[in-house]
Amino acid sequence: MIDPRSVAPLTRPTGPIAAILVGNPNVGKTTLFNRLCGLRARTANYPGSTVEEHIGRAWSDDGTAIDLIDLPGVYGLHLRTPESQVALRALEGEDGAPPHVVAIILDATNLARNLQFAATVLRRTTRAIVALNLSDEAARQGLTIDTDALGQRLRCRVISISARTGAGCLELLGAIQQAAAGPVRARESLDPGQPPPVAEPGDRDLVEWAADVLAQSAGGTAAAGSADDSFTDRLDVAFTHPVAGLLIFAAVMAGLFASIFWLAQYPMDWIDVAFGTAGDWTRAAIPPGLLADLAAEGIVAGVAGTVVFLPQICLLFFLLALLEDCGYLARASFAMDRVMRRFGLPGQSFIPLLSSHACALPGIMSTRLIPNTRDRLATIFVAPFLSCSARVPVYVLVIALLFADHPMWAGVAFVGCYALGAIAALATAWLLGKTALRGSASPMLLELPTYRLPDLKVATSLAVSRGGVFLRQAGSIILAICIGMWWLSAFPQVPESTTVAAIRAEAATLQGVDAARAGELLSEADSLQARDQRSGSFAGQLGGLAEPVFRPLGFDRDVVVAVLSSFLAREVFVSSLKVLVGAGDDSEIDDNTIAMMRDARRADGSPLLDRPAAVSLLVFYVLALQCLPTLAVVRRETGSWRWPIAQLAYMSLVAWGAAAIAHALMEHA
Amino acid sequence: MGPDDHVCVCHRVSLRKLQAFLRREQPTVPSKLSECLGAGTGCGWCRQHLHRLWEQSQAGETPSITDDPDQYLAKREQEKRTKNSEPLALANQSQYDLEMAALAPPPPTRIPLSQLRTGERARVDCSSLSDLPEGERCLLQAMGMGDRCELKRCSGHGCIIQIDRTRIAVGSTLADRVFVERLNDRTAHP
C-alpha cells in the first residue's frame, strides 16, 4: 500500500457478518484476533491515516464466516490521537454503515478501568457483546465475576474468554453471530439499575459507576486480591535503574542485533543467489537486446537490491514483538527516555534509531512504537543519518584507500564514520525541536504491561505482516523508480569506441592462441564500454552538468557520475567506481581493487582520489541520503511527499557542506 | 432532594453517590462516609445529614433527604452565617465529630509526584491535572488517574506508579507537574 488515500476506500469485509474488536491497549486483543483469524489476516492502513487495522476472517461453529476488524488499542474515544479517532469513526460507521457487532474486549483483571471504557463504547453502539479476556488469570488471582449480573448492568452478553488458551473463543464467535441476528438495542438503554453517566474514562462519575457495577458483579475491587506485586516491583526497579537498567538494555540489544545479523545472513544469501539466477534466466529467456537488459538489470536487479533486506526486517519485527509482548520493551523505553530526551527525542525512539544501523527501512517502520506524531516525525527524519549496512562497503573501500598501511587509524576512521552519523542525527533532532518540530519530546506516559510469556503466534503474524507491507512497497514504487534509473543510465546508447573495437578485434585474433589473455582483453573491453556508456548516458550527462556543484568537494567528473549513479541506492557506488577505474563491474573489494583505485588518474594526471577528495567522499557518504527505498518508506509512514523531499534536501545539503569543509581542511592541513 | 443534588456542597458529592456508597460499602460507622469523595470534610455543615443518611441505611430504609434543594442550600447559608446553628438532635453527634476529626487527613502536604518516595501512597490533586496539556491530561485520566484517585509509587528511579491494577511510567517532566497529597497508611486502601 503506497498512499492510503489514493487506494481508498479500503476494501470493507464482504462476509455476511462484520464485527470490530475494540479495547484498551494491553488487554490481549491482538492475541485474540490471531487466535480467531490465524495468519490469514490482512493489514491495511485505515483510510487517510497511518493507523493500522487488521482484517481477518473467522468461522463460527456452524461454518458462518465472520469478518473481524482489529482496531488499535485505545484508552478512550475522546483522545486526540489518530488511534482514538480511527476507533470512533469505525464504531460510528463512517459511510453510514456501522459494523454489525462491536466486540468490546476487557481485561478481567483490571475491570475498574476497563468498565469505564466499555460504558463509553456501549453508549455508541446498538449491537455489542463484551468479552472478558484473561479470565483464567483473574480466576487465579481469586476473582470471580458473575457474567450474568455484569451482562444485566451492561445490557449485553458478557463472555469469559482466554485468548491465550483459546477458552471461550468459539462461544464468543457464536455470540457475535447471535448478536448480529438479534434485536438492536437502543443506544440509550444502558444499565437498568443506574445508567452510566455521559462522561469519559477517568471522570469521577464514571469511576463511581464502574465501582458500583463491579461491586455487584465481582464483589468489589478488594475481591481481586492485593494489587501489590513485589516481583514485578523488583523487576521494574532493575530494568529502569539508571545504571543497571541501561546495562541490561545494552545486553539485550546487543543480543538482538547479533542474532539478526547472524540469522539473517543465510536467507539474505539465498535471496541474492535466487535473484542472480532469476536474472540469468531472464537473460536466457528473452532475446538479447533492450528488453532483456531492462528485465535483468532494471527490474530483477533493482528489486533484488531491496528484497534482500526482507529477512532483516522480518527478524527484527519478530524479535521486537517478543520483547514487547513479554513486557520488557515498555520498561526499556522508559529507561532510555532520560538519555534521548536531551536531544528532543522520546525514549521510544531509541530502538528505531538503533535498528537504523542495520537498515533505515525497518528502523523507520518501527517508529510506529512512538505514540506522539511530532516525536515520530523527528525520529523518522533523523534515522537515515545513522550508518546502515549498505554504507559499509563504501567505508571499507575509502578507508582502505586512506589508511592502507595503518590498520589502527583505519579502525579509528571506521568508528569515526559511525560516530559522525550518530552526532548528525542527534544534532538534527535537537535542531528540529528548535525549528520545524518546535517543542520538546512529549512527556513519557506509558502503561507498563504485566510481565507475560511472549506469544510466538502474535510475533510471527506481526513479522509476516510487516514483511508484506515492505514487499508491496518493493513491488510498486521502488520497481517504478528502478526502471526509471535504468533508463537514465542505458540511454542514449553509446556506440562502441574505436579503442574498444580494437581491443575486441585483438581478443578475437588471440582466441585460439592464448585463451586467458583473450578473456582478459574482453573483460577490459566490457569495462571500457561500461565506462563510456556511463558517462555518455543521460545519467552521465547529468553528472557532467553537476560537476561544478561537486568541485568544492574535490570530485572530478568520473567520481561525480559514480556519486550520481548511486544517488538512489548507495550500494551501487562501489561497483560504479570499479567500472570507472577498470577493475570490473562487481562490488567485491580486494587488494587489487584498492591498488587500482590508488593508481587511477584524472585526465590531467593527478590522482583520481587524493587524500582530501577521499576524506570528503567519505564524509559525503556518511551524511547523504542516497537510498530510494528510504524515501518511499518515509513517504508511506508520514503520508506525504513533503517529509521525504525535505529530508533529501536537508541531508544532501548537510552532506555537501560537511564534505566541502572536510575537503578544505584537508587541503590546508 | 433529588439524587443529583449535592449533599456535601464543598466537595460536590451528590445524594446518588452517597446512596451508592452506602449500598456498596455498608459502612459500620458514619464517619466512613468521608471516604466517599471526601464528603463532610469541607466546612462540616453537612455531617448532620450524612449521619442521618447512614442511620437510614442501617435501618434498611432508602437514604434520602426531605428538604428541597433550594431550602437545603438556604439553610446551609444561613446556619454558616449565624454560626450558631442548631444541629439536629442526634444521639451520637459528638462521637461522630470525634471520629471525623480523627479521620480527617492531616493538613494535606501537596508535593509533586516526583517527590513521592518508593512504596508511598498518595492521592492525586485533580486541580494540578488541569494545568497539564490537554493530550497528557486526557490520556492520564483515561489510563486511570481519575479525580482524587489513589496511587502508589513502585520505583524510585524514574517514576513508576500503580493506580488500582494499572502500572504507569510517568516521565520526569510530567511527574514534576502532577501534584499529590501523601496518604498515611491508615486511610490508604489495603
XYZ file of C-alpha atoms in Angstrom, chain A residues 24 75-76 78-80 109-113 116 141 153 194-195 201-205 207-208 211-212 215-216 221 224-229 232-233 236-237 240-242 331 334 337-338 341 372 442-449, chain B residues 11-14 16-18 20-21 23-25 36-37 118 121 126 133-148 152 154-160 162-174 190:
110
model
C -7.792 -0.723 25.901
C -7.685 4.316 26.359
C -10.646 6.473 25.394
C -12.262 11.213 23.129
C -8.469 11.406 22.948
C -6.852 13.480 20.245
C -8.003 -8.471 35.962
C -8.391 -4.693 35.587
C -12.131 -4.230 35.330
C -12.416 -0.997 37.303
C -10.748 0.899 34.470
C -15.372 2.792 32.143
C -5.999 -14.159 41.394
C -25.902 -3.991 34.093
C -28.186 3.161 37.349
C -27.259 4.337 33.871
C -12.943 7.355 31.342
C -11.358 8.888 34.426
C -14.302 11.142 35.125
C -15.405 10.978 38.736
C -18.979 9.959 37.907
C -15.328 5.914 38.116
C -18.136 5.723 40.664
C -17.041 0.735 41.035
C -20.736 0.209 41.617
C -19.308 -4.292 43.392
C -22.440 -6.010 42.130
C -12.464 -4.238 43.905
C -9.422 -9.003 43.109
C -6.854 -9.518 45.816
C -3.980 -7.228 46.512
C -2.721 -5.311 43.528
C 0.762 -5.226 45.042
C 3.269 -7.391 43.292
C 7.070 -7.037 39.321
C 8.274 -4.185 41.530
C 10.783 -2.832 37.266
C 13.373 -1.339 39.572
C 14.588 1.126 34.862
C 17.658 1.645 37.066
C 19.853 4.444 35.691
C 10.480 -0.667 30.556
C 11.334 4.269 29.918
C 13.887 8.203 27.994
C 16.277 10.142 30.213
C 15.111 13.459 25.965
C 3.212 11.044 19.516
C 6.147 14.726 24.616
C 6.484 13.594 28.219
C 6.792 9.865 28.697
C 3.474 8.390 29.703
C 3.340 4.692 29.181
C 1.394 1.824 30.622
C 3.749 -0.907 31.787
C 2.027 -4.159 30.880
C -16.871 18.562 47.574
C -19.864 18.352 45.260
C -20.906 14.888 46.428
C -24.381 14.031 45.217
C -26.794 9.396 44.411
C -23.117 8.857 45.118
C -23.713 8.624 48.833
C -24.330 4.053 46.073
C -21.517 4.225 48.605
C -25.188 0.274 49.413
C -21.793 -0.879 48.227
C -19.550 -0.408 51.237
C -16.964 8.808 49.584
C -15.153 11.568 47.717
C 9.096 4.423 46.722
C 0.738 6.046 48.624
C -7.032 16.916 40.422
C -1.539 19.990 28.268
C -4.855 18.545 27.150
C -3.385 15.499 25.434
C -1.472 14.356 28.504
C -4.317 15.175 30.881
C -6.894 13.176 28.926
C -4.516 10.261 28.490
C -3.619 10.220 32.198
C -7.268 10.264 33.156
C -8.181 7.559 30.665
C -5.315 5.428 31.987
C -6.976 5.572 35.372
C -5.650 8.725 37.033
C -9.147 9.960 37.812
C -10.298 12.620 40.172
C -8.942 12.076 43.721
C 1.366 4.001 44.869
C 6.578 1.464 42.767
C 10.033 2.527 41.693
C 12.315 5.284 42.844
C 14.374 5.535 39.670
C 12.064 7.098 37.186
C 8.529 7.420 38.331
C 6.551 4.204 38.048
C 0.390 1.946 40.225
C -3.239 3.026 40.129
C -5.605 0.230 41.011
C -4.164 -2.520 38.781
C -2.561 -0.315 36.156
C 1.154 0.377 36.208
C 2.182 3.608 34.508
C 5.616 5.011 33.763
C 5.468 8.780 34.109
C 8.280 10.828 32.596
C 10.053 13.232 34.910
C 8.729 16.370 33.213
C 5.212 15.159 33.870
C -5.242 -2.087 51.517
